[in-house]
PDB file of C-alpha atoms in Angstrom:
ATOM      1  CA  UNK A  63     179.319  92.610 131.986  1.00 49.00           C
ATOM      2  CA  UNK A  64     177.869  91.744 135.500  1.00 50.00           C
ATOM      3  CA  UNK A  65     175.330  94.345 136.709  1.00 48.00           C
ATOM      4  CA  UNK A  66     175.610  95.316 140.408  1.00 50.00           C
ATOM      5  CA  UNK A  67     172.868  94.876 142.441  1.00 51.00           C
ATOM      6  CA  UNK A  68     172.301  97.346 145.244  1.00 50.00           C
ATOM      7  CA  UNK A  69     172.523  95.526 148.756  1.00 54.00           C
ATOM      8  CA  UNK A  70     169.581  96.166 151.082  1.00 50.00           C
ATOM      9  CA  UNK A  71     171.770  98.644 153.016  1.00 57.00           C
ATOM     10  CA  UNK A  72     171.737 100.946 150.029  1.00 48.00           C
ATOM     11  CA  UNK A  73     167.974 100.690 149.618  1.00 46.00           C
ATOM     12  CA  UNK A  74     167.413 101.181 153.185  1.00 53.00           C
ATOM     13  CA  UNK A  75     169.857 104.326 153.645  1.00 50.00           C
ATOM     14  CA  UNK A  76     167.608 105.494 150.318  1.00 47.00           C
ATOM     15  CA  UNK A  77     164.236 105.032 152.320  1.00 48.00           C
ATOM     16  CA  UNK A  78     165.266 106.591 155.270  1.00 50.00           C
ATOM     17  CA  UNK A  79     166.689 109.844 153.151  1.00 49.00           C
ATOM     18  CA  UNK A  80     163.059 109.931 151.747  1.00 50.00           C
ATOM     19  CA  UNK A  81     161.401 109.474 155.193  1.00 51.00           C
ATOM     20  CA  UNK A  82     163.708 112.328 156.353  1.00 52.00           C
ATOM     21  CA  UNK A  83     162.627 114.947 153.970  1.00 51.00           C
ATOM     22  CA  UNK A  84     158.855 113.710 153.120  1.00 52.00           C
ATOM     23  CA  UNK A  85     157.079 116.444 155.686  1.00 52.00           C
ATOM     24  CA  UNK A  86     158.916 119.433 153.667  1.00 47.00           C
ATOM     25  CA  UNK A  87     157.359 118.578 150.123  1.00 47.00           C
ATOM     26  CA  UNK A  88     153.760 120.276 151.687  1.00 48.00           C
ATOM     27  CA  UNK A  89     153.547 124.091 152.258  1.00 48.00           C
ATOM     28  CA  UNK A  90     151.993 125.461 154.821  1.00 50.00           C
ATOM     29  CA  UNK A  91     151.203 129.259 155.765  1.00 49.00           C
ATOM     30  CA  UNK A  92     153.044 130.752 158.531  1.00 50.00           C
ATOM     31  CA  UNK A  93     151.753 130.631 162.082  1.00 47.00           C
ATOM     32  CA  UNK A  94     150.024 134.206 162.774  1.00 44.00           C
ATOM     33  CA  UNK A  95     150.070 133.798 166.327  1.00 48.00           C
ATOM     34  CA  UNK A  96     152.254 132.491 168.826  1.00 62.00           C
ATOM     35  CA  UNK A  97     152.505 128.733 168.296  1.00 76.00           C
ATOM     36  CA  UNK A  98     153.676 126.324 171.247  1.00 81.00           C
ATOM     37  CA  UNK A  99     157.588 125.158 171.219  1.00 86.00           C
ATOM     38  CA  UNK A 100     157.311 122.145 169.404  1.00 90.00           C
ATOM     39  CA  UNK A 101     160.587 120.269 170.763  1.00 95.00           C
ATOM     40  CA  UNK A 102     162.003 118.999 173.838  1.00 97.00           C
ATOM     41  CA  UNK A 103     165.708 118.995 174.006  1.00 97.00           C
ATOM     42  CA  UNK A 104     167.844 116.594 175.346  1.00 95.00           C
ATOM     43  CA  UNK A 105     170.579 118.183 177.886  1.00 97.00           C
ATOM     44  CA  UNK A 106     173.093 115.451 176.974  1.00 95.00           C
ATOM     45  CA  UNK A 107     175.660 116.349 174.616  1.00 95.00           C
ATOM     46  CA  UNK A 108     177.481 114.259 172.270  1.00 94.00           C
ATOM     47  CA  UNK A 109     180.746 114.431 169.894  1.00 95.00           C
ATOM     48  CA  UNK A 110     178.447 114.164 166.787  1.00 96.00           C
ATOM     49  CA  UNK A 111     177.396 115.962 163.980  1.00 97.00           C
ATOM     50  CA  UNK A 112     173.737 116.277 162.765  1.00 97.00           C
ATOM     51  CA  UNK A 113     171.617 117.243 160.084  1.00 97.00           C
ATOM     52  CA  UNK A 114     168.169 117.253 159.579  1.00 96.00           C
ATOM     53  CA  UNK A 115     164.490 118.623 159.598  1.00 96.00           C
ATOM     54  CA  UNK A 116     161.642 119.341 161.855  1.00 95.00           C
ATOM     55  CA  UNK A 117     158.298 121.253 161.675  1.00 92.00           C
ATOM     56  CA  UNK A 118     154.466 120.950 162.354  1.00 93.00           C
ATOM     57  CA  UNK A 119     151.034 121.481 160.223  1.00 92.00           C
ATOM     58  CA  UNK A 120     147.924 122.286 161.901  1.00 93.00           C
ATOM     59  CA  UNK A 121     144.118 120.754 160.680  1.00 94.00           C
ATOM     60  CA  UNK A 122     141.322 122.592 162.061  1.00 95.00           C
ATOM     61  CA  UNK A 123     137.662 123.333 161.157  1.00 94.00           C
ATOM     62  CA  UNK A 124     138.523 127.453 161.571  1.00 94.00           C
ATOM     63  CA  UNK A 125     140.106 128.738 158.878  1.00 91.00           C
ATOM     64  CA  UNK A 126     142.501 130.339 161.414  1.00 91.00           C
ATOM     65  CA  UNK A 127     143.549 127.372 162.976  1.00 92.00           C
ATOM     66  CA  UNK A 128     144.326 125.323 159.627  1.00 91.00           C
ATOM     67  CA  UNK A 129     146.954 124.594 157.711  1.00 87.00           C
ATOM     68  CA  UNK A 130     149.465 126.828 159.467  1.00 86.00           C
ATOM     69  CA  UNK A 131     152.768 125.151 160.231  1.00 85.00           C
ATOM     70  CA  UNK A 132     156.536 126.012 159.947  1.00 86.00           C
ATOM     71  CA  UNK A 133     159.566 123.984 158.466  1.00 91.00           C
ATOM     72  CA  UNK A 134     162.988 124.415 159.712  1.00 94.00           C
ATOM     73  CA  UNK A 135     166.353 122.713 158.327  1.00 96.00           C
ATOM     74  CA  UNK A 136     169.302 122.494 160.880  1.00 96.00           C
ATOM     75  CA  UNK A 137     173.069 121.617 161.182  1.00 97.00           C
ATOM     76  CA  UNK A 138     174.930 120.483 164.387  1.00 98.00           C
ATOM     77  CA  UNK A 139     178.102 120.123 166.125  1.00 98.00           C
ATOM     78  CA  UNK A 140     178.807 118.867 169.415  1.00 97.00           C
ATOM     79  CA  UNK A 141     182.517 120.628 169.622  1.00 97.00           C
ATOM     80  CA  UNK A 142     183.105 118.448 173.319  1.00 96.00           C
ATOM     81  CA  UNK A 143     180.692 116.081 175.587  1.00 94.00           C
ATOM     82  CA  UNK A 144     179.262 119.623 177.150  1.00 96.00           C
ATOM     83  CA  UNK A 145     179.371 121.897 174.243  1.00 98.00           C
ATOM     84  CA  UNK A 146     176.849 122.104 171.144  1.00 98.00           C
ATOM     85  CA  UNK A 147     176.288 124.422 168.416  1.00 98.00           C
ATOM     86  CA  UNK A 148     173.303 124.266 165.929  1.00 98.00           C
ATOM     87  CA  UNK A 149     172.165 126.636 163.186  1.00 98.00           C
ATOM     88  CA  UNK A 150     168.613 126.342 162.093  1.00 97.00           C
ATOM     89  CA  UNK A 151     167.171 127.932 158.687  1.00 96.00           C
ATOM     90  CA  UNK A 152     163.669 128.306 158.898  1.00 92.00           C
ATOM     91  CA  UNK A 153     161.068 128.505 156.141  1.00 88.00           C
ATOM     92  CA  UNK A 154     157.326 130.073 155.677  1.00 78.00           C
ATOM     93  CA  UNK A 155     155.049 129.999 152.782  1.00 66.00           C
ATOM     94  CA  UNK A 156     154.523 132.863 150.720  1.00 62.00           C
ATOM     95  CA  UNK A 157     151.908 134.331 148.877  1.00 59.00           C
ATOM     96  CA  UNK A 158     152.450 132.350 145.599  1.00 62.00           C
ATOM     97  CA  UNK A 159     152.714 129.423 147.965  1.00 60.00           C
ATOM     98  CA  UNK A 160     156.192 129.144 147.384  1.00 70.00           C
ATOM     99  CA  UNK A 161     158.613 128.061 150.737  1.00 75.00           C
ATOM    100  CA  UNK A 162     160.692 131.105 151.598  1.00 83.00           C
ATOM    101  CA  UNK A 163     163.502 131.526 153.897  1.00 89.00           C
ATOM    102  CA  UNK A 164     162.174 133.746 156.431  1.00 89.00           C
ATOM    103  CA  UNK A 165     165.166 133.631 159.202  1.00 94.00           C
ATOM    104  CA  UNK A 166     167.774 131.751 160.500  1.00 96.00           C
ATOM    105  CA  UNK A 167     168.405 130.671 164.297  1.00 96.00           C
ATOM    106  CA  UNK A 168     171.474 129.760 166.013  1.00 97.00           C
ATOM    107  CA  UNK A 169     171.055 127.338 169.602  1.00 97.00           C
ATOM    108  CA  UNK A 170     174.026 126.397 171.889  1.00 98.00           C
ATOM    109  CA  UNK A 171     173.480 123.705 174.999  1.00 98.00           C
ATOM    110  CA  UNK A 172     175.895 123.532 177.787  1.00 98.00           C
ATOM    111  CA  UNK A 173     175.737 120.061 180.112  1.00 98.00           C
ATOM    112  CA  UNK A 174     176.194 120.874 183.286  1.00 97.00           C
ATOM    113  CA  UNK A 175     176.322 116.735 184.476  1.00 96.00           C
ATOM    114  CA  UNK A 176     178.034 113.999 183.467  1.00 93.00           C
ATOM    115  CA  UNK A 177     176.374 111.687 180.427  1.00 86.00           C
ATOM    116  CA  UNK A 178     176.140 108.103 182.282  1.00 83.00           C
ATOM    117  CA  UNK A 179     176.443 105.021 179.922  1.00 82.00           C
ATOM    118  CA  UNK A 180     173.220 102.728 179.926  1.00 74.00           C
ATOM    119  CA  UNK A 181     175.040 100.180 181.481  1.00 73.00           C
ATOM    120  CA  UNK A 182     175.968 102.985 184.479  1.00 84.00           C
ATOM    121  CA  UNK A 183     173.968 104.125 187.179  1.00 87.00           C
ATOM    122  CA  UNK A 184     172.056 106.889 186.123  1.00 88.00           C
ATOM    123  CA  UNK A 185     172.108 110.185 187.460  1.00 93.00           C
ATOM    124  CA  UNK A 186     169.739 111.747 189.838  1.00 95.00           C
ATOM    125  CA  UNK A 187     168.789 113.844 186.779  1.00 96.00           C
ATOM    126  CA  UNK A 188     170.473 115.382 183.955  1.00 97.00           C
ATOM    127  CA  UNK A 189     170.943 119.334 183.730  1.00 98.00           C
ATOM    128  CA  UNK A 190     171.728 121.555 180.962  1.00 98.00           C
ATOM    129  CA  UNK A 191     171.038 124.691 179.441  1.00 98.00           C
ATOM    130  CA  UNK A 192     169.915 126.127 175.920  1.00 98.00           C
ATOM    131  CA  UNK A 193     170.806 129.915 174.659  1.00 98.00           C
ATOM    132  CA  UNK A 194     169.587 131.044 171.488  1.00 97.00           C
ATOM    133  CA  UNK A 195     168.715 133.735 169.225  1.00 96.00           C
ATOM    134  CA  UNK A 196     166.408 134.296 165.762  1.00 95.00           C
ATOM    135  CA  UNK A 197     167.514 136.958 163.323  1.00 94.00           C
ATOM    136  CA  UNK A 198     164.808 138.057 160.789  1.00 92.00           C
ATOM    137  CA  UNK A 199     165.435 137.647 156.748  1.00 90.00           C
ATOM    138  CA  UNK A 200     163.412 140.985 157.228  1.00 86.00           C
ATOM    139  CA  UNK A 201     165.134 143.885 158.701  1.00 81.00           C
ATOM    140  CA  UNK A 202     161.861 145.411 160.177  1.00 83.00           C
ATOM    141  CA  UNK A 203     161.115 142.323 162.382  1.00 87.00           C
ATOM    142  CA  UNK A 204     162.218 141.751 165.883  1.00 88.00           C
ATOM    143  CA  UNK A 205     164.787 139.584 166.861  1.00 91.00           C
ATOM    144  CA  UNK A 206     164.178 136.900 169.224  1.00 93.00           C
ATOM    145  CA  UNK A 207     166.202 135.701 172.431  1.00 95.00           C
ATOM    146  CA  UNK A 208     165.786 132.277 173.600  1.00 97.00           C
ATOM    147  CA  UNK A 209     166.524 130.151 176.733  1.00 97.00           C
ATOM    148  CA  UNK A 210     166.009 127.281 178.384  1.00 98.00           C
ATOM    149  CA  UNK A 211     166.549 125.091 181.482  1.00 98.00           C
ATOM    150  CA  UNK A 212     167.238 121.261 180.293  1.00 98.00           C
ATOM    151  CA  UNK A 213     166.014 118.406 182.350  1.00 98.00           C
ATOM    152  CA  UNK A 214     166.236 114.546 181.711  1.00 97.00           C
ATOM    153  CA  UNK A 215     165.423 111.865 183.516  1.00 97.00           C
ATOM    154  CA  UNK A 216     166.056 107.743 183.116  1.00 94.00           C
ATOM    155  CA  UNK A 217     164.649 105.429 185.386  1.00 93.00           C
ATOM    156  CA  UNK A 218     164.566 101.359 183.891  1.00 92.00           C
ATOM    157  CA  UNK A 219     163.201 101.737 180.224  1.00 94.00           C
ATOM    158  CA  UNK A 220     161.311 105.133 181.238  1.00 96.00           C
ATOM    159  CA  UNK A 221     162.803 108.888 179.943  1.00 96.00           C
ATOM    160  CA  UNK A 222     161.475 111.910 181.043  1.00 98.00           C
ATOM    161  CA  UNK A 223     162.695 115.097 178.953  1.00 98.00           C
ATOM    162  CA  UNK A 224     161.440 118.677 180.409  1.00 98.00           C
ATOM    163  CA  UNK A 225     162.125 122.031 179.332  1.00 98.00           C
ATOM    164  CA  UNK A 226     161.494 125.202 180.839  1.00 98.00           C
ATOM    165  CA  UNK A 227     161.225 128.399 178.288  1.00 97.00           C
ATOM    166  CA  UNK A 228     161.993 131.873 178.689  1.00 96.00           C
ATOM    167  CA  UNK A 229     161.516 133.891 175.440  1.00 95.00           C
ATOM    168  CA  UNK A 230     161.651 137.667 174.393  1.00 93.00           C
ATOM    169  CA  UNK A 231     161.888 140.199 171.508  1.00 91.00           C
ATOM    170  CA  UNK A 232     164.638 142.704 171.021  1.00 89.00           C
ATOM    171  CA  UNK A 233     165.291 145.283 168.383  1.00 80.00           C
ATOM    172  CA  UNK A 234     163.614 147.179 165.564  1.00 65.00           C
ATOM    173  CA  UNK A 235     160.878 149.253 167.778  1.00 66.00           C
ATOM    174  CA  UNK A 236     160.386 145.789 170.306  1.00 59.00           C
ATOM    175  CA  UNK A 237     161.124 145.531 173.727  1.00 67.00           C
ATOM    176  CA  UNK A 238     158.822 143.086 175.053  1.00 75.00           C
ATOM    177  CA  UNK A 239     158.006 141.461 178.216  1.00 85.00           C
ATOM    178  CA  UNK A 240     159.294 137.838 178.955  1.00 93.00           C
ATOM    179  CA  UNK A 241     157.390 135.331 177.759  1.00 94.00           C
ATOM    180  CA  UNK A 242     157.196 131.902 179.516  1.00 96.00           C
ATOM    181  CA  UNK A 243     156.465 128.343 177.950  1.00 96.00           C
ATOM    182  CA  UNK A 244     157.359 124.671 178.196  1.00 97.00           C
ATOM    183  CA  UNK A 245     157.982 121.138 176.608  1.00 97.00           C
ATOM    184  CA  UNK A 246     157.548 118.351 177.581  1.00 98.00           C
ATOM    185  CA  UNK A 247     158.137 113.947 176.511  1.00 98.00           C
ATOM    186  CA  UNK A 248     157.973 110.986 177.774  1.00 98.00           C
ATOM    187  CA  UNK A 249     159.084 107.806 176.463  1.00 97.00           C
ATOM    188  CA  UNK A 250     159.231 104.073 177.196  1.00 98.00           C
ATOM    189  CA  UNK A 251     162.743 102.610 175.711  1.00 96.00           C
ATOM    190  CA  UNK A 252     160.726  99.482 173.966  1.00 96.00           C
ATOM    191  CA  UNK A 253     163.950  98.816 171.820  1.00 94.00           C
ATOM    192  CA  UNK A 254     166.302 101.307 170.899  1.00 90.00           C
ATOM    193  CA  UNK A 255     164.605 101.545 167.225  1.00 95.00           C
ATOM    194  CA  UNK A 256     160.822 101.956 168.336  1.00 96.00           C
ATOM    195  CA  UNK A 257     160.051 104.008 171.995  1.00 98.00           C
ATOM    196  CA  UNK A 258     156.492 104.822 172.039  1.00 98.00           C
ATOM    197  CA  UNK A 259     155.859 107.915 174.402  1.00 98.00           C
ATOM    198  CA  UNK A 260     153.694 111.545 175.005  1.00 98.00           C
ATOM    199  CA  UNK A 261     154.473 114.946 174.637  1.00 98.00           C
ATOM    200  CA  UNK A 262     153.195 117.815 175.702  1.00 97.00           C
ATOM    201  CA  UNK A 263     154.081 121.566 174.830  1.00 97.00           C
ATOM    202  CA  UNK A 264     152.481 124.518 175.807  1.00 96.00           C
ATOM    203  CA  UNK A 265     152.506 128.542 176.841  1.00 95.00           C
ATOM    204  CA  UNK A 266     151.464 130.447 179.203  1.00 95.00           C
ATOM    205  CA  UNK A 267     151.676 134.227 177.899  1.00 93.00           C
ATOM    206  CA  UNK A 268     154.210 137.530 179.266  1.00 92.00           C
ATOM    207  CA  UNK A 269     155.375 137.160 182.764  1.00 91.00           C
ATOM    208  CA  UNK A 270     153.101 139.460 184.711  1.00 88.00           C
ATOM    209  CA  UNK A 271     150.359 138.247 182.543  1.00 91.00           C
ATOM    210  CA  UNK A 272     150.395 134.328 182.916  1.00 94.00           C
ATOM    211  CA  UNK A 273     147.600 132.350 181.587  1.00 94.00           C
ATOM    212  CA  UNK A 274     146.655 128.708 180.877  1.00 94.00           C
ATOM    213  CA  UNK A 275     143.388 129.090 178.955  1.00 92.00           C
ATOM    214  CA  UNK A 276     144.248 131.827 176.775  1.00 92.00           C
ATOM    215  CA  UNK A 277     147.256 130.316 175.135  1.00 94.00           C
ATOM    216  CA  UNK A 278     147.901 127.437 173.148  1.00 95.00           C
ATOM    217  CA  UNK A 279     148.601 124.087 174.530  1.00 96.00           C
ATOM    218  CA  UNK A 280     149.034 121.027 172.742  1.00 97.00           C
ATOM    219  CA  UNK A 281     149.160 117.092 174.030  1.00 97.00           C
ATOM    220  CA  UNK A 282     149.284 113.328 171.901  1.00 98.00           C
ATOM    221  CA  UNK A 283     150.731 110.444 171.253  1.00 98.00           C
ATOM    222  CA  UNK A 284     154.571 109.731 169.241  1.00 98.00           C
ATOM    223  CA  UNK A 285     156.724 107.202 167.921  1.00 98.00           C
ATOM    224  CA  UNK A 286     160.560 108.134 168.622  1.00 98.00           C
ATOM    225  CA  UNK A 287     163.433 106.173 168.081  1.00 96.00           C
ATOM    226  CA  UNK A 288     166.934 105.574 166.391  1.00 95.00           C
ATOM    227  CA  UNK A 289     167.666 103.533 163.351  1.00 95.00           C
ATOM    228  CA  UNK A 290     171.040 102.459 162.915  1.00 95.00           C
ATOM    229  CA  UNK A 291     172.259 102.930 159.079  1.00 93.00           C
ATOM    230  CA  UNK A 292     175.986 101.996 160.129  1.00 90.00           C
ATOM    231  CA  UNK A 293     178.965 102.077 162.790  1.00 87.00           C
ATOM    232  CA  UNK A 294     178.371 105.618 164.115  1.00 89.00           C
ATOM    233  CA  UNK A 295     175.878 106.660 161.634  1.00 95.00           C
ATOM    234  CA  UNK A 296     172.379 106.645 162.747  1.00 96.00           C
ATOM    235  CA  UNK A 297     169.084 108.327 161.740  1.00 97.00           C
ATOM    236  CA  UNK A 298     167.093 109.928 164.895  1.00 97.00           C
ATOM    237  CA  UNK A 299     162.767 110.249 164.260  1.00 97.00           C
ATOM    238  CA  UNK A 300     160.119 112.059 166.114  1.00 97.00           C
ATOM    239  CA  UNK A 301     156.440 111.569 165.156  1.00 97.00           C
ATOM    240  CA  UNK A 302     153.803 113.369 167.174  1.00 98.00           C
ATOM    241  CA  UNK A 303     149.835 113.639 167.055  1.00 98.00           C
ATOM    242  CA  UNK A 304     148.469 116.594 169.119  1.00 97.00           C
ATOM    243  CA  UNK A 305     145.777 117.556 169.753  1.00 97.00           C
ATOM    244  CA  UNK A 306     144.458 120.709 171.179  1.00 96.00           C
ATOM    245  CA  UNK A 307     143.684 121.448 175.119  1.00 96.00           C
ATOM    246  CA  UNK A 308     143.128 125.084 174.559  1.00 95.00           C
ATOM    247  CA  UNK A 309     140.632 127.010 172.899  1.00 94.00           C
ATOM    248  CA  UNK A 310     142.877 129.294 170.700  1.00 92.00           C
ATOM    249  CA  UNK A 311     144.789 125.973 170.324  1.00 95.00           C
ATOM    250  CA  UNK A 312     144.543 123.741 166.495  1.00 95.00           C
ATOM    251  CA  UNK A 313     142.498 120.717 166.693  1.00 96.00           C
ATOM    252  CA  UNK A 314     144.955 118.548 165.460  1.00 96.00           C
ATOM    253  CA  UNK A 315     148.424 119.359 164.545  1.00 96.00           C
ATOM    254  CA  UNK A 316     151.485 116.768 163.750  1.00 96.00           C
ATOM    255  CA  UNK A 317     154.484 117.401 164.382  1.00 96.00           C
ATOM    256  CA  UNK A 318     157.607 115.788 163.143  1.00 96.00           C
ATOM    257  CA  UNK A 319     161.036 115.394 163.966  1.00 97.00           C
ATOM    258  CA  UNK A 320     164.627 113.569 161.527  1.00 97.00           C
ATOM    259  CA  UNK A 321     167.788 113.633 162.068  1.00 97.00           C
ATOM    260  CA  UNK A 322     170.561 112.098 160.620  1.00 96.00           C
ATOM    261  CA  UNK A 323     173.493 111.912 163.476  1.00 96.00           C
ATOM    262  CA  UNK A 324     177.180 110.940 163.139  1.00 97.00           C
ATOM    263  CA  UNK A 325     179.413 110.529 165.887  1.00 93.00           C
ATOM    264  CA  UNK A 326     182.869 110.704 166.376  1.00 89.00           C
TER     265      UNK A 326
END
């Protein structure tokens, strides 16, 4: 009897399943305080559906500062070429340094303009806008509302991705003031597969109360890209080393990013 032997496809669709979930085999405690948003969405919406991870860990010689970090899992759908729908589970370690669902979050973006092709003039710049909201595993914990203005911009090989935050706590005892934050990346398109880049993600406190040195603000380096696995299939990475600007910001923190995407 002839054995099969895998073809490289198979062992590359293994390797990138194993890249995808690497970052979630380490624990890390759960940020005490308010942590900078750690992704900058695209406005453009696609028919696709994606899974995937995405979370940060901290290093730091303060005990405060280290080893804090949060893991979420996710599942999309872009319904239409405006419309998107994603439900995030998020996870926090525990005090027998177990991982422990600790809420779940549900995003929508709306595109306001029309996705241009590469090979089509781009647009001025692309708008559209996030809405979200965090319930609590715990029934005692606030809930959190979510929203955000969505900016992109393509000129050549250059993108430009900017979001503007508006956050605030509801429910259970909390009614607090609006809090304001940002994020922000650039990348150059080297190929498709590798686009080298910055980001840049920071707060700056309650409206009323706006500061830049007493929050947390983070800047570094990243890899991005997309590696094709086959027609329509494709497996979207985000790998970001930040350091800290602000004093009651970590040292060092990565931050990490897969996605596995399929359109249709």
């Amino acid at each position: 009897m002839t054995r099969k032997i895998p073809t490289p496809d198979v062992y590359r669709v293994i390797y990138l399943i194993a890249l995808c979930f690497l970052p979630t085999q380490f624990g890390y405690a759960e940020q005490s305080n308010e942590s900078p948003p750690f992704r900058a969405w695209w406005p453009i919406v696609n028919k696709e559906l994606e899974a995937g991870t995405r979370g940060f860990a901290t290093k730091d010689s303060a005990p405060k500062k280290n080893n804090l970090g949060k893991q979420k899992y996710g599942f999309g759908v872009g319904f239409t070429d405006r419309f998107f729908v994603e439900v995030e589970g998020h996870l926090k370690k525990s005090s027998d340094g177990h991982n422990q669902f600790s809420a779940i979050e549900i995003e929508s973006r709306y595109e306001f303009t029309d996705t241009k092709a590469f090979d089509e003039t781009a647009n001025p710049i692309d708008i559209g806008l996030l809405v979200g909201i965090k319930l609590p595993k715990k029934r005692t914990d606030s809930y959190e509302l979510e929203s955000r203005l969505l900016l992109y911009k393509r000129a050549g090989r250059f993108r430009n991705t900017f979001n503007f935050i508006m956050e605030k706590e509801i429910g259970n005892g909390e009614s607090g003031q609006i809090e304001v934050g940002y994020a922000n990346q650039f990348r150059y398109k080297l190929t498709p597969n590798i686009q080298p880049g910055l980001e840049i993600f920071g707060r700056f406190g309650k409206l009323g109360n706006l500061s830049y040195s007493k929050q947390q603000h983070n800047l570094g380096p990243g890899i991005f890209g997309f590696i094709p696995i086959k027609d329509g299939i494709s497996l979207k990475y985000e790998y970001t080393y930040l350091l800290g600007m602000t004093e009651s910001a970590p040292n060092r923190t990565l931050k990490w990013l897969t996605e596995f995407e399929y359109r249709f």
